[in-house]
Amino acid sequence: MSQRQIIQVFEQFQKSRMQFVQTVADLAARPQNIEFLQNAGVMPMLRPLLLDVVPSIQQTAALALGRLADHSDDLAQAVVKEDILPQLVHSLTFQNRFYKKAAAFVLRAVAKHSPELSQAVVACGGVDALVLCLEEFDPGVKEAAAWALGYIARHNASLSQSVVDAGAVPLLVLSLQEPEMALKRIAASTLSDICKHTPELAQSVVDNGAIAHLAQMILNPDAKLKRQVFSALSQISKHSVSLAEMVIEAEIFPAAMACLNDPDDYVKKNVTTLMREVVKHSPELAQMIVNCGAVGAVVDYLGNCHGNLRLPGIMMLGYVAAHGENLAMAVILSKGLPQLALCLSEEREPHIKAATAWSIGQIGHHTPEHAKAVATSDLLAKLLELYMDASSSEDLQAKSKKALKSVLQKCTDLPSLEPLLYDVPSNILRHVVCQFSKVLPHDSKARRLFVTSGGLKKLQEIEAEPGSPLQEHINAINSCFPEEIVRYYSPGYSEVLLERLEYYQPA
């Protein structure tokens, strides 16, 4: 065989290898082909091609593996079992930028599925190799590495700590300052994933100066970047008063309020989430956000969105109101209750309804004035309906019951309470009757209205256990009226009168 023929054989072999990995990579891009490729046993075939002498074959083999691993947990586990990860990690340190991007994609595709698979990436030195990639000049390599680190960090605090310990945070903060928009987005997202687990992890991000750089980007025109920026700031703020104060000190408010008018739904949701995470910590932080006009803005936001987009706004109003009667009154004056009533009637998801019921309870439980605002918004009946509805989730029933009781214990608006004398469970009825027993002894006009509206008649029809708190409240109310009026409205009194008529002899 001549030298030329030998060269042709090698060229043909190289061409065949390239054609094979390219075909597998293309097929793996379509979900319908995955099972066929898996059954054909392509995984062991791709592994030796990661060490091919031709760089483009190595890169395409890594890309094919990444696409397979990305598709399912089983295929990601197959990558681990084939002992492919150590090979990839080793190659990351000396290969070209194209291979590094493909290798980082494989690590990300494996890590995303579960904490166990992420731990496999950590165990083979994947995190350290990815952190080295963050120091590369090429922004595409940095982006691929940051993305993979984010998927590892998001699972739990232990994995997130391994990312921090490898020195990723300062390099991610530097990546925020790079001009490439895609790199900024993924760096902010990964910082958010690191922060979310514990105050200590959030503090490690703050200590590297992340807040100042994130704060500079809140008005960036790129919506996807703003989503990640507000998500990261929320994850920092949620852990403690001191971390929330650091976010506030970066002068994010009131500038961030403008983002509630952003065309992107998730920018608006994440801004509202940030406000929720700040206001929940203390009355002072809540007052600071309220002073920026946040309550009215959030009420308007709730009127323009639906479903899970509403949830952080609903809870933000509840947290503000929970801190004190003045802050609760700010929610009432900003027309928060009619908007929450709308959420309660429009939303179908039990967890959203439960959050709304909780917020209503936080607004109404302070004083009779707050309770009256809830009652006159027709919310007591709605809360009762949700509590009594057998199809309501356990959490929704519990939160509706708690909100209803807490508002009832302050409510002295008797016309609003009277409908609750009818067809109400005894554990709720007790609180309703208790409120009547507090008001009626001191209000003659209310006593007259109670009689003429049929309230006193209904009261006599209630069957209460002798000696029970409910019976004691009924007795207290009856003592406010002349005995003959109470007798007149008692069940069976008409029969007594007719019986007397039967024996009556005219003079």
Short mmCIF file of C-alpha atoms in Angstrom, two decimals:
data_model
loop_
_atom_site.label_atom_id
_atom_site.label_comp_id
_atom_site.label_asym_id
_atom_site.label_seq_id
_atom_site.Cartn_x
_atom_site.Cartn_y
_atom_site.Cartn_z
CA MET A 1 0.00 0.00 0.00
CA SER A 2 1.42 3.35 -1.01
CA GLN A 3 1.86 6.31 1.35
CA ARG A 4 -0.92 8.12 -0.47
CA GLN A 5 -3.32 5.21 0.09
CA ILE A 6 -2.44 5.10 3.78
CA ILE A 7 -3.15 8.85 4.09
CA GLN A 8 -6.48 8.33 2.31
CA VAL A 9 -7.41 5.57 4.79
CA PHE A 10 -6.64 7.86 7.74
CA GLU A 11 -8.56 10.72 6.15
CA GLN A 12 -11.52 8.44 5.55
CA PHE A 13 -11.38 7.21 9.16
CA GLN A 14 -11.26 10.79 10.43
CA LYS A 15 -14.14 11.78 8.17
CA SER A 16 -16.19 8.80 9.41
CA ARG A 17 -15.56 9.69 13.07
CA MET A 18 -16.53 13.29 12.43
CA GLN A 19 -19.65 12.23 10.56
CA PHE A 20 -20.60 9.86 13.39
CA VAL A 21 -20.30 12.39 16.24
CA GLN A 22 -21.98 15.13 14.20
CA THR A 23 -24.90 12.83 13.36
CA VAL A 24 -25.29 11.75 17.00
CA ALA A 25 -25.12 15.40 18.17
CA ASP A 26 -27.79 16.39 15.62
CA LEU A 27 -30.04 13.45 16.52
CA ALA A 28 -29.63 14.15 20.26
CA ALA A 29 -30.96 17.67 19.72
CA ARG A 30 -34.43 16.18 19.07
CA PRO A 31 -36.18 14.48 22.03
CA GLN A 32 -37.90 11.85 19.86
CA ASN A 33 -34.49 10.36 18.97
CA ILE A 34 -33.13 10.00 22.52
CA GLU A 35 -34.55 6.57 23.33
CA PHE A 36 -33.29 5.17 20.01
CA LEU A 37 -29.79 6.53 20.66
CA GLN A 38 -29.82 5.15 24.20
CA ASN A 39 -30.88 1.69 22.99
CA ALA A 40 -28.19 1.80 20.30
CA GLY A 41 -25.57 2.21 23.07
CA VAL A 42 -24.02 5.47 21.79
CA MET A 43 -22.73 6.51 25.23
CA PRO A 44 -19.76 4.06 25.33
CA MET A 45 -19.05 4.89 21.68
CA LEU A 46 -18.78 8.63 22.40
CA ARG A 47 -16.47 8.26 25.38
CA PRO A 48 -13.22 7.42 23.49
CA LEU A 49 -13.97 10.22 21.02
CA LEU A 50 -13.50 12.73 23.86
CA LEU A 51 -9.79 11.89 23.61
CA ASP A 52 -9.67 12.01 19.81
CA VAL A 53 -6.63 13.62 18.22
CA VAL A 54 -8.91 15.92 16.21
CA PRO A 55 -10.19 18.81 18.40
CA SER A 56 -13.44 19.28 16.45
CA ILE A 57 -14.34 15.60 17.03
CA GLN A 58 -13.66 15.98 20.77
CA GLN A 59 -15.89 19.06 20.95
CA THR A 60 -18.74 17.50 18.99
CA ALA A 61 -18.56 14.32 21.11
CA ALA A 62 -18.84 16.46 24.26
CA LEU A 63 -21.77 18.36 22.73
CA ALA A 64 -23.56 15.08 21.93
CA LEU A 65 -23.00 13.80 25.48
CA GLY A 66 -24.31 17.06 26.92
CA ARG A 67 -27.48 16.86 24.84
CA LEU A 68 -28.07 13.27 25.92
CA ALA A 69 -27.45 14.04 29.62
CA ASP A 70 -29.62 17.15 29.42
CA HIS A 71 -32.61 15.08 28.34
CA SER A 72 -33.16 12.90 31.41
CA ASP A 73 -31.96 11.86 34.84
CA ASP A 74 -31.27 8.30 33.57
CA LEU A 75 -28.99 9.47 30.78
CA ALA A 76 -27.18 11.86 33.14
CA GLN A 77 -26.59 8.91 35.49
CA ALA A 78 -25.29 6.90 32.53
CA VAL A 79 -22.68 9.63 31.90
CA VAL A 80 -21.56 9.29 35.53
CA LYS A 81 -21.50 5.46 35.40
CA GLU A 82 -19.45 5.48 32.18
CA ASP A 83 -16.81 7.42 34.16
CA ILE A 84 -16.92 10.24 31.62
CA LEU A 85 -16.85 13.13 34.14
CA PRO A 86 -13.22 12.75 35.34
CA GLN A 87 -12.09 12.67 31.70
CA LEU A 88 -14.01 15.88 30.93
CA VAL A 89 -12.74 17.66 34.04
CA HIS A 90 -9.15 16.71 33.29
CA SER A 91 -9.49 17.98 29.70
CA LEU A 92 -10.97 21.31 30.87
CA THR A 93 -7.57 22.50 32.09
CA PHE A 94 -5.70 22.33 28.78
CA GLN A 95 -8.18 22.18 25.88
CA ASN A 96 -9.28 25.08 23.64
CA ARG A 97 -12.22 27.37 24.34
CA PHE A 98 -14.65 25.45 22.13
CA TYR A 99 -14.03 22.22 24.01
CA LYS A 100 -14.27 24.02 27.37
CA LYS A 101 -17.72 25.36 26.47
CA ALA A 102 -18.88 21.89 25.41
CA ALA A 103 -17.41 20.23 28.53
CA ALA A 104 -19.04 22.83 30.83
CA PHE A 105 -22.33 22.11 29.06
CA VAL A 106 -21.98 18.38 29.88
CA LEU A 107 -21.27 19.17 33.57
CA ARG A 108 -24.29 21.48 33.66
CA ALA A 109 -26.51 18.90 31.94
CA VAL A 110 -25.56 16.26 34.52
CA ALA A 111 -25.77 18.57 37.56
CA LYS A 112 -29.19 20.02 36.81
CA HIS A 113 -31.17 16.85 37.51
CA SER A 114 -30.56 16.20 41.21
CA PRO A 115 -28.34 16.94 44.23
CA GLU A 116 -26.83 13.45 43.88
CA LEU A 117 -25.73 14.06 40.29
CA SER A 118 -24.42 17.51 41.25
CA GLN A 119 -22.43 15.84 44.02
CA ALA A 120 -20.91 13.53 41.41
CA VAL A 121 -19.71 16.62 39.50
CA VAL A 122 -18.23 18.06 42.72
CA ALA A 123 -16.58 14.75 43.65
CA CYS A 124 -14.62 14.55 40.39
CA GLY A 125 -13.24 18.09 40.80
CA GLY A 126 -15.77 19.67 38.47
CA VAL A 127 -16.34 22.79 40.57
CA ASP A 128 -12.64 23.69 40.77
CA ALA A 129 -12.28 23.19 37.01
CA LEU A 130 -15.33 25.36 36.32
CA VAL A 131 -14.02 28.12 38.60
CA LEU A 132 -10.77 28.11 36.59
CA CYS A 133 -12.90 28.60 33.48
CA LEU A 134 -14.31 31.78 35.05
CA GLU A 135 -10.79 33.21 34.75
CA GLU A 136 -10.67 32.57 30.99
CA PHE A 137 -10.50 35.51 28.61
CA ASP A 138 -13.31 34.18 26.39
CA PRO A 139 -16.75 35.37 27.66
CA GLY A 140 -18.46 32.28 26.19
CA VAL A 141 -16.34 29.98 28.36
CA LYS A 142 -17.10 32.11 31.44
CA GLU A 143 -20.81 32.01 30.66
CA ALA A 144 -20.83 28.20 30.25
CA ALA A 145 -18.90 27.78 33.52
CA ALA A 146 -21.13 30.20 35.47
CA TRP A 147 -24.22 28.42 34.17
CA ALA A 148 -22.93 25.02 35.32
CA LEU A 149 -21.97 26.41 38.74
CA GLY A 150 -25.49 27.84 39.10
CA TYR A 151 -27.06 24.44 38.46
CA ILE A 152 -24.82 22.89 41.11
CA ALA A 153 -25.46 25.64 43.68
CA ARG A 154 -29.23 25.74 43.33
CA HIS A 155 -29.89 22.30 44.84
CA ASN A 156 -28.90 22.80 48.49
CA ALA A 157 -26.69 24.69 50.94
CA SER A 158 -23.94 22.06 50.97
CA LEU A 159 -23.46 22.14 47.19
CA SER A 160 -23.70 25.91 47.21
CA GLN A 161 -21.00 26.03 49.88
CA SER A 162 -18.71 23.91 47.70
CA VAL A 163 -19.08 26.52 44.93
CA VAL A 164 -18.24 29.31 47.39
CA ASP A 165 -15.27 27.39 48.83
CA ALA A 166 -13.83 26.94 45.33
CA GLY A 167 -13.59 30.74 45.03
CA ALA A 168 -16.40 31.28 42.54
CA VAL A 169 -18.07 34.32 44.14
CA PRO A 170 -15.44 37.04 43.48
CA LEU A 171 -15.11 35.84 39.88
CA LEU A 172 -18.90 35.89 39.43
CA VAL A 173 -18.99 39.45 40.79
CA LEU A 174 -16.28 40.37 38.25
CA SER A 175 -18.41 38.74 35.54
CA LEU A 176 -21.24 41.13 36.45
CA GLN A 177 -18.97 43.93 35.29
CA GLU A 178 -18.20 42.39 31.89
CA PRO A 179 -19.76 44.07 28.83
CA GLU A 180 -21.42 40.88 27.48
CA MET A 181 -25.10 40.85 28.42
CA ALA A 182 -25.44 37.04 28.44
CA LEU A 183 -22.55 36.75 30.91
CA LYS A 184 -24.03 39.43 33.19
CA ARG A 185 -27.37 37.58 33.23
CA ILE A 186 -25.94 34.19 34.09
CA ALA A 187 -23.56 35.63 36.72
CA ALA A 188 -26.49 37.35 38.46
CA SER A 189 -28.55 34.14 38.23
CA THR A 190 -25.76 32.03 39.76
CA LEU A 191 -25.24 34.52 42.60
CA SER A 192 -28.98 34.30 43.25
CA ASP A 193 -28.77 30.49 43.40
CA ILE A 194 -25.88 30.69 45.88
CA CYS A 195 -27.62 33.25 48.13
CA LYS A 196 -30.94 31.52 48.51
CA HIS A 197 -30.04 28.78 50.97
CA THR A 198 -28.61 30.38 54.14
CA PRO A 199 -27.72 33.78 55.63
CA GLU A 200 -24.04 32.75 55.66
CA LEU A 201 -24.01 32.03 51.91
CA ALA A 202 -25.80 35.32 51.22
CA GLN A 203 -23.27 37.10 53.43
CA SER A 204 -20.39 35.61 51.41
CA VAL A 205 -21.89 37.16 48.27
CA VAL A 206 -22.45 40.51 50.00
CA ASP A 207 -18.88 40.52 51.37
CA ASN A 208 -17.59 40.39 47.78
CA GLY A 209 -19.38 43.64 46.92
CA ALA A 210 -22.19 42.10 44.88
CA ILE A 211 -24.98 44.45 46.06
CA ALA A 212 -23.37 47.61 44.66
CA HIS A 213 -22.89 46.02 41.22
CA LEU A 214 -26.40 44.53 41.20
CA ALA A 215 -27.87 47.90 42.23
CA GLN A 216 -26.28 49.59 39.23
CA MET A 217 -28.20 47.30 36.88
CA ILE A 218 -31.78 47.68 38.16
CA LEU A 219 -32.68 50.16 35.42
CA ASN A 220 -30.79 48.35 32.65
CA PRO A 221 -32.98 48.11 29.52
CA ASP A 222 -32.41 44.34 29.27
CA ALA A 223 -35.44 42.61 30.86
CA LYS A 224 -33.76 39.21 31.33
CA LEU A 225 -30.89 40.84 33.22
CA LYS A 226 -33.28 42.78 35.46
CA ARG A 227 -35.15 39.57 36.29
CA GLN A 228 -31.95 38.00 37.60
CA VAL A 229 -30.78 41.16 39.37
CA PHE A 230 -34.02 41.50 41.35
CA SER A 231 -34.04 37.76 42.04
CA ALA A 232 -30.51 37.97 43.51
CA LEU A 233 -31.40 41.02 45.63
CA SER A 234 -34.50 39.19 46.90
CA GLN A 235 -32.49 36.12 47.85
CA ILE A 236 -30.04 38.32 49.78
CA SER A 237 -32.78 40.33 51.52
CA LYS A 238 -34.89 37.42 52.68
CA HIS A 239 -32.52 36.06 55.32
CA SER A 240 -32.20 38.82 57.94
CA VAL A 241 -32.81 42.43 58.89
CA SER A 242 -29.13 43.31 58.46
CA LEU A 243 -28.95 41.88 54.92
CA ALA A 244 -32.21 43.61 53.95
CA GLU A 245 -30.83 46.88 55.33
CA MET A 246 -27.71 46.50 53.18
CA VAL A 247 -29.92 46.19 50.10
CA ILE A 248 -31.90 49.28 51.15
CA GLU A 249 -28.67 51.22 51.77
CA ALA A 250 -27.66 50.62 48.14
CA GLU A 251 -30.48 53.10 47.28
CA ILE A 252 -32.41 50.58 45.21
CA PHE A 253 -35.64 52.23 46.31
CA PRO A 254 -37.48 54.25 45.14
CA ALA A 255 -35.74 53.74 41.75
CA ALA A 256 -36.88 50.10 41.60
CA MET A 257 -40.53 51.21 41.79
CA ALA A 258 -40.31 52.25 38.13
CA CYS A 259 -39.82 48.57 37.25
CA LEU A 260 -43.39 47.82 38.38
CA ASN A 261 -44.37 49.37 35.04
CA ASP A 262 -41.91 47.23 33.07
CA PRO A 263 -43.41 45.39 30.08
CA ASP A 264 -41.84 42.13 31.33
CA ASP A 265 -44.10 40.24 33.78
CA TYR A 266 -41.21 38.56 35.57
CA VAL A 267 -39.34 41.81 36.15
CA LYS A 268 -42.47 43.12 37.89
CA LYS A 269 -42.90 39.89 39.84
CA ASN A 270 -39.29 39.90 41.04
CA VAL A 271 -39.44 43.58 42.10
CA THR A 272 -42.56 42.77 44.12
CA THR A 273 -40.80 39.73 45.58
CA LEU A 274 -37.89 41.96 46.64
CA MET A 275 -40.31 44.31 48.42
CA ARG A 276 -41.96 41.35 50.14
CA GLU A 277 -38.60 40.05 51.38
CA VAL A 278 -37.63 43.49 52.74
CA VAL A 279 -40.91 44.47 54.44
CA LYS A 280 -41.35 41.16 56.29
CA HIS A 281 -38.42 41.80 58.65
CA SER A 282 -39.41 44.87 60.67
CA PRO A 283 -41.89 47.77 60.96
CA GLU A 284 -39.07 50.21 60.14
CA LEU A 285 -38.18 48.49 56.86
CA ALA A 286 -41.87 48.15 55.99
CA GLN A 287 -42.43 51.87 56.68
CA MET A 288 -39.47 52.74 54.48
CA ILE A 289 -40.93 50.82 51.53
CA VAL A 290 -44.44 52.21 52.20
CA ASN A 291 -43.02 55.76 52.14
CA CYS A 292 -41.85 55.09 48.56
CA GLY A 293 -45.49 54.63 47.50
CA ALA A 294 -45.07 50.87 47.27
CA VAL A 295 -48.49 49.85 48.63
CA GLY A 296 -50.49 51.73 46.00
CA ALA A 297 -48.12 50.53 43.28
CA VAL A 298 -48.48 46.89 44.38
CA VAL A 299 -52.28 47.19 44.55
CA ASP A 300 -52.24 48.47 40.95
CA TYR A 301 -49.88 45.63 39.99
CA LEU A 302 -52.29 43.04 41.43
CA GLY A 303 -55.03 44.48 39.22
CA ASN A 304 -52.94 43.91 36.09
CA CYS A 305 -51.76 40.32 36.55
CA HIS A 306 -53.07 36.88 37.40
CA GLY A 307 -52.02 33.54 38.86
CA ASN A 308 -48.63 33.09 40.50
CA LEU A 309 -47.55 36.55 39.36
CA ARG A 310 -49.92 37.88 42.03
CA LEU A 311 -48.53 35.84 44.92
CA PRO A 312 -45.60 38.06 46.04
CA GLY A 313 -47.81 41.18 45.88
CA ILE A 314 -50.56 39.54 47.96
CA MET A 315 -48.02 38.48 50.58
CA MET A 316 -46.24 41.84 50.54
CA LEU A 317 -49.51 43.57 51.54
CA GLY A 318 -49.98 41.02 54.33
CA TYR A 319 -46.46 41.49 55.69
CA VAL A 320 -46.82 45.30 55.67
CA ALA A 321 -50.16 45.08 57.49
CA ALA A 322 -48.88 42.57 60.04
CA HIS A 323 -46.44 45.06 61.58
CA GLY A 324 -49.01 47.44 63.09
CA GLU A 325 -52.32 49.23 62.80
CA ASN A 326 -50.90 52.29 60.99
CA LEU A 327 -49.26 50.18 58.31
CA ALA A 328 -52.42 48.08 58.00
CA MET A 329 -54.42 51.28 57.58
CA ALA A 330 -52.04 52.33 54.78
CA VAL A 331 -53.03 49.12 52.94
CA ILE A 332 -56.73 49.86 53.54
CA LEU A 333 -56.43 53.47 52.34
CA SER A 334 -54.60 52.29 49.21
CA LYS A 335 -57.69 50.21 48.29
CA GLY A 336 -55.90 46.98 49.14
CA LEU A 337 -58.97 45.13 50.43
CA PRO A 338 -61.12 45.37 47.26
CA GLN A 339 -58.11 44.14 45.28
CA LEU A 340 -57.59 41.19 47.64
CA ALA A 341 -61.32 40.42 47.40
CA LEU A 342 -60.88 40.29 43.62
CA CYS A 343 -57.90 37.94 43.97
CA LEU A 344 -59.95 35.70 46.25
CA SER A 345 -62.79 35.40 43.73
CA GLU A 346 -60.69 35.22 40.55
CA GLU A 347 -57.90 32.84 41.51
CA ARG A 348 -58.35 29.07 41.37
CA GLU A 349 -55.10 27.85 42.93
CA PRO A 350 -55.55 26.97 46.64
CA HIS A 351 -52.11 28.32 47.66
CA ILE A 352 -52.91 31.75 46.18
CA LYS A 353 -56.30 31.83 47.91
CA ALA A 354 -54.62 30.77 51.18
CA ALA A 355 -52.06 33.58 50.93
CA THR A 356 -54.87 36.06 50.22
CA ALA A 357 -56.88 34.86 53.25
CA TRP A 358 -53.75 35.21 55.40
CA SER A 359 -53.16 38.79 54.19
CA ILE A 360 -56.78 39.75 54.86
CA GLY A 361 -56.39 38.44 58.41
CA GLN A 362 -53.23 40.53 58.89
CA ILE A 363 -55.08 43.67 57.78
CA GLY A 364 -58.24 43.17 59.82
CA HIS A 365 -57.05 41.88 63.20
CA HIS A 366 -55.77 45.16 64.68
CA THR A 367 -58.77 47.31 65.73
CA PRO A 368 -62.56 47.49 65.19
CA GLU A 369 -61.93 50.03 62.43
CA HIS A 370 -59.67 47.61 60.55
CA ALA A 371 -62.13 44.76 61.09
CA LYS A 372 -65.01 46.91 59.80
CA ALA A 373 -63.03 47.64 56.61
CA VAL A 374 -62.70 43.88 56.04
CA ALA A 375 -66.35 43.23 56.90
CA THR A 376 -67.74 45.97 54.65
CA SER A 377 -65.69 44.58 51.75
CA ASP A 378 -67.84 41.43 52.11
CA LEU A 379 -64.76 39.41 52.97
CA LEU A 380 -66.08 37.71 56.11
CA ALA A 381 -68.63 35.75 54.08
CA LYS A 382 -65.96 34.80 51.52
CA LEU A 383 -63.58 33.60 54.22
CA LEU A 384 -66.38 31.56 55.80
CA GLU A 385 -67.26 30.03 52.43
CA LEU A 386 -63.63 28.96 51.84
CA TYR A 387 -63.41 27.52 55.36
CA MET A 388 -66.60 25.49 54.94
CA ASP A 389 -65.93 24.37 51.37
CA ALA A 390 -65.02 20.66 51.43
CA SER A 391 -63.01 21.09 48.22
CA SER A 392 -60.70 23.68 49.85
CA SER A 393 -57.22 22.43 50.68
CA GLU A 394 -56.29 21.83 54.32
CA ASP A 395 -54.01 24.88 54.31
CA LEU A 396 -56.67 27.10 52.73
CA GLN A 397 -59.25 26.01 55.32
CA ALA A 398 -56.82 26.61 58.18
CA LYS A 399 -55.79 30.07 56.97
CA SER A 400 -59.39 31.10 56.21
CA LYS A 401 -60.49 29.98 59.67
CA LYS A 402 -57.64 31.79 61.41
CA ALA A 403 -58.21 35.00 59.42
CA LEU A 404 -61.96 34.86 60.04
CA LYS A 405 -61.56 34.38 63.79
CA SER A 406 -58.93 37.10 64.16
CA VAL A 407 -61.10 39.65 62.32
CA LEU A 408 -64.31 38.60 64.12
CA GLN A 409 -62.66 39.14 67.51
CA LYS A 410 -62.22 42.83 66.66
CA CYS A 411 -65.34 43.44 64.58
CA THR A 412 -68.06 45.57 66.18
CA ASP A 413 -69.97 46.39 62.98
CA LEU A 414 -73.14 44.45 63.80
CA PRO A 415 -74.91 44.72 60.41
CA SER A 416 -71.88 43.00 58.87
CA LEU A 417 -71.88 40.32 61.57
CA GLU A 418 -75.60 39.50 61.47
CA PRO A 419 -75.53 37.33 58.30
CA LEU A 420 -72.99 35.14 60.13
CA LEU A 421 -75.65 34.09 62.66
CA TYR A 422 -77.10 31.80 59.99
CA ASP A 423 -75.69 28.42 58.90
CA VAL A 424 -72.34 28.88 60.60
CA PRO A 425 -70.30 26.19 62.46
CA SER A 426 -70.51 26.54 66.23
CA ASN A 427 -66.76 27.28 66.59
CA ILE A 428 -67.22 30.37 64.39
CA LEU A 429 -70.69 31.23 65.71
CA ARG A 430 -69.26 31.53 69.21
CA HIS A 431 -67.03 34.44 68.09
CA VAL A 432 -69.89 36.14 66.22
CA VAL A 433 -72.26 35.95 69.19
CA CYS A 434 -69.45 37.09 71.50
CA GLN A 435 -69.12 40.34 69.51
CA PHE A 436 -72.86 40.99 69.80
CA SER A 437 -72.63 40.42 73.55
CA LYS A 438 -69.91 43.10 73.74
CA VAL A 439 -71.77 45.78 71.76
CA LEU A 440 -75.49 45.37 72.52
CA PRO A 441 -75.37 46.17 76.27
CA HIS A 442 -74.05 49.66 75.44
CA ASP A 443 -76.01 50.58 72.29
CA SER A 444 -79.81 50.99 72.42
CA LYS A 445 -80.07 51.72 68.69
CA ALA A 446 -78.18 48.49 67.91
CA ARG A 447 -80.52 46.56 70.25
CA ARG A 448 -83.60 47.86 68.44
CA LEU A 449 -82.08 46.99 65.06
CA PHE A 450 -81.15 43.54 66.33
CA VAL A 451 -84.81 42.87 67.13
CA THR A 452 -86.32 44.33 63.95
CA SER A 453 -83.83 42.60 61.65
CA GLY A 454 -84.66 39.17 63.05
CA GLY A 455 -81.34 38.80 64.86
CA LEU A 456 -82.88 38.22 68.29
CA LYS A 457 -85.26 35.61 66.87
CA LYS A 458 -82.36 33.78 65.25
CA LEU A 459 -80.40 33.92 68.48
CA GLN A 460 -83.18 32.06 70.35
CA GLU A 461 -83.09 29.32 67.70
CA ILE A 462 -79.42 28.56 68.32
CA GLU A 463 -78.97 25.27 70.14
CA ALA A 464 -76.03 25.66 72.49
CA GLU A 465 -74.60 23.29 75.08
CA PRO A 466 -75.65 24.36 78.58
CA GLY A 467 -72.74 26.06 80.32
CA SER A 468 -70.76 26.46 77.08
CA PRO A 469 -69.15 29.83 76.15
CA LEU A 470 -71.71 30.15 73.34
CA GLN A 471 -74.62 29.72 75.79
CA GLU A 472 -73.05 32.29 78.12
CA HIS A 473 -72.84 34.83 75.28
CA ILE A 474 -76.49 34.15 74.35
CA ASN A 475 -77.53 34.66 77.98
CA ALA A 476 -75.57 37.93 78.11
CA ILE A 477 -77.40 39.21 74.99
CA ASN A 478 -80.82 38.08 76.25
CA SER A 479 -80.24 39.98 79.48
CA CYS A 480 -80.11 43.19 77.40
CA PHE A 481 -83.80 42.82 76.44
CA PRO A 482 -87.08 42.71 78.43
CA GLU A 483 -87.99 39.16 79.34
CA GLU A 484 -91.30 39.24 77.42
CA ILE A 485 -89.50 40.21 74.18
CA VAL A 486 -87.06 37.33 74.56
CA ARG A 487 -89.98 34.96 75.30
CA TYR A 488 -91.87 36.31 72.28
CA TYR A 489 -89.05 35.43 69.90
CA SER A 490 -88.27 32.07 71.52
CA PRO A 491 -89.17 28.92 69.51
CA GLY A 492 -92.58 27.48 70.47
CA TYR A 493 -93.86 30.73 72.01
CA SER A 494 -96.66 31.03 69.44
CA GLU A 495 -97.93 27.58 70.47
CA VAL A 496 -97.92 28.70 74.12
CA LEU A 497 -100.03 31.74 73.18
CA LEU A 498 -102.46 29.61 71.19
CA GLU A 499 -102.79 27.23 74.12
CA ARG A 500 -103.59 30.14 76.42
CA LEU A 501 -106.15 31.34 73.88
CA GLU A 502 -107.86 27.95 73.99
CA TYR A 503 -108.45 28.21 77.73
CA TYR A 504 -109.23 31.91 77.71
CA GLN A 505 -112.75 32.83 78.81
CA PRO A 506 -114.00 36.28 77.69
CA ALA A 507 -115.57 38.38 80.42
#
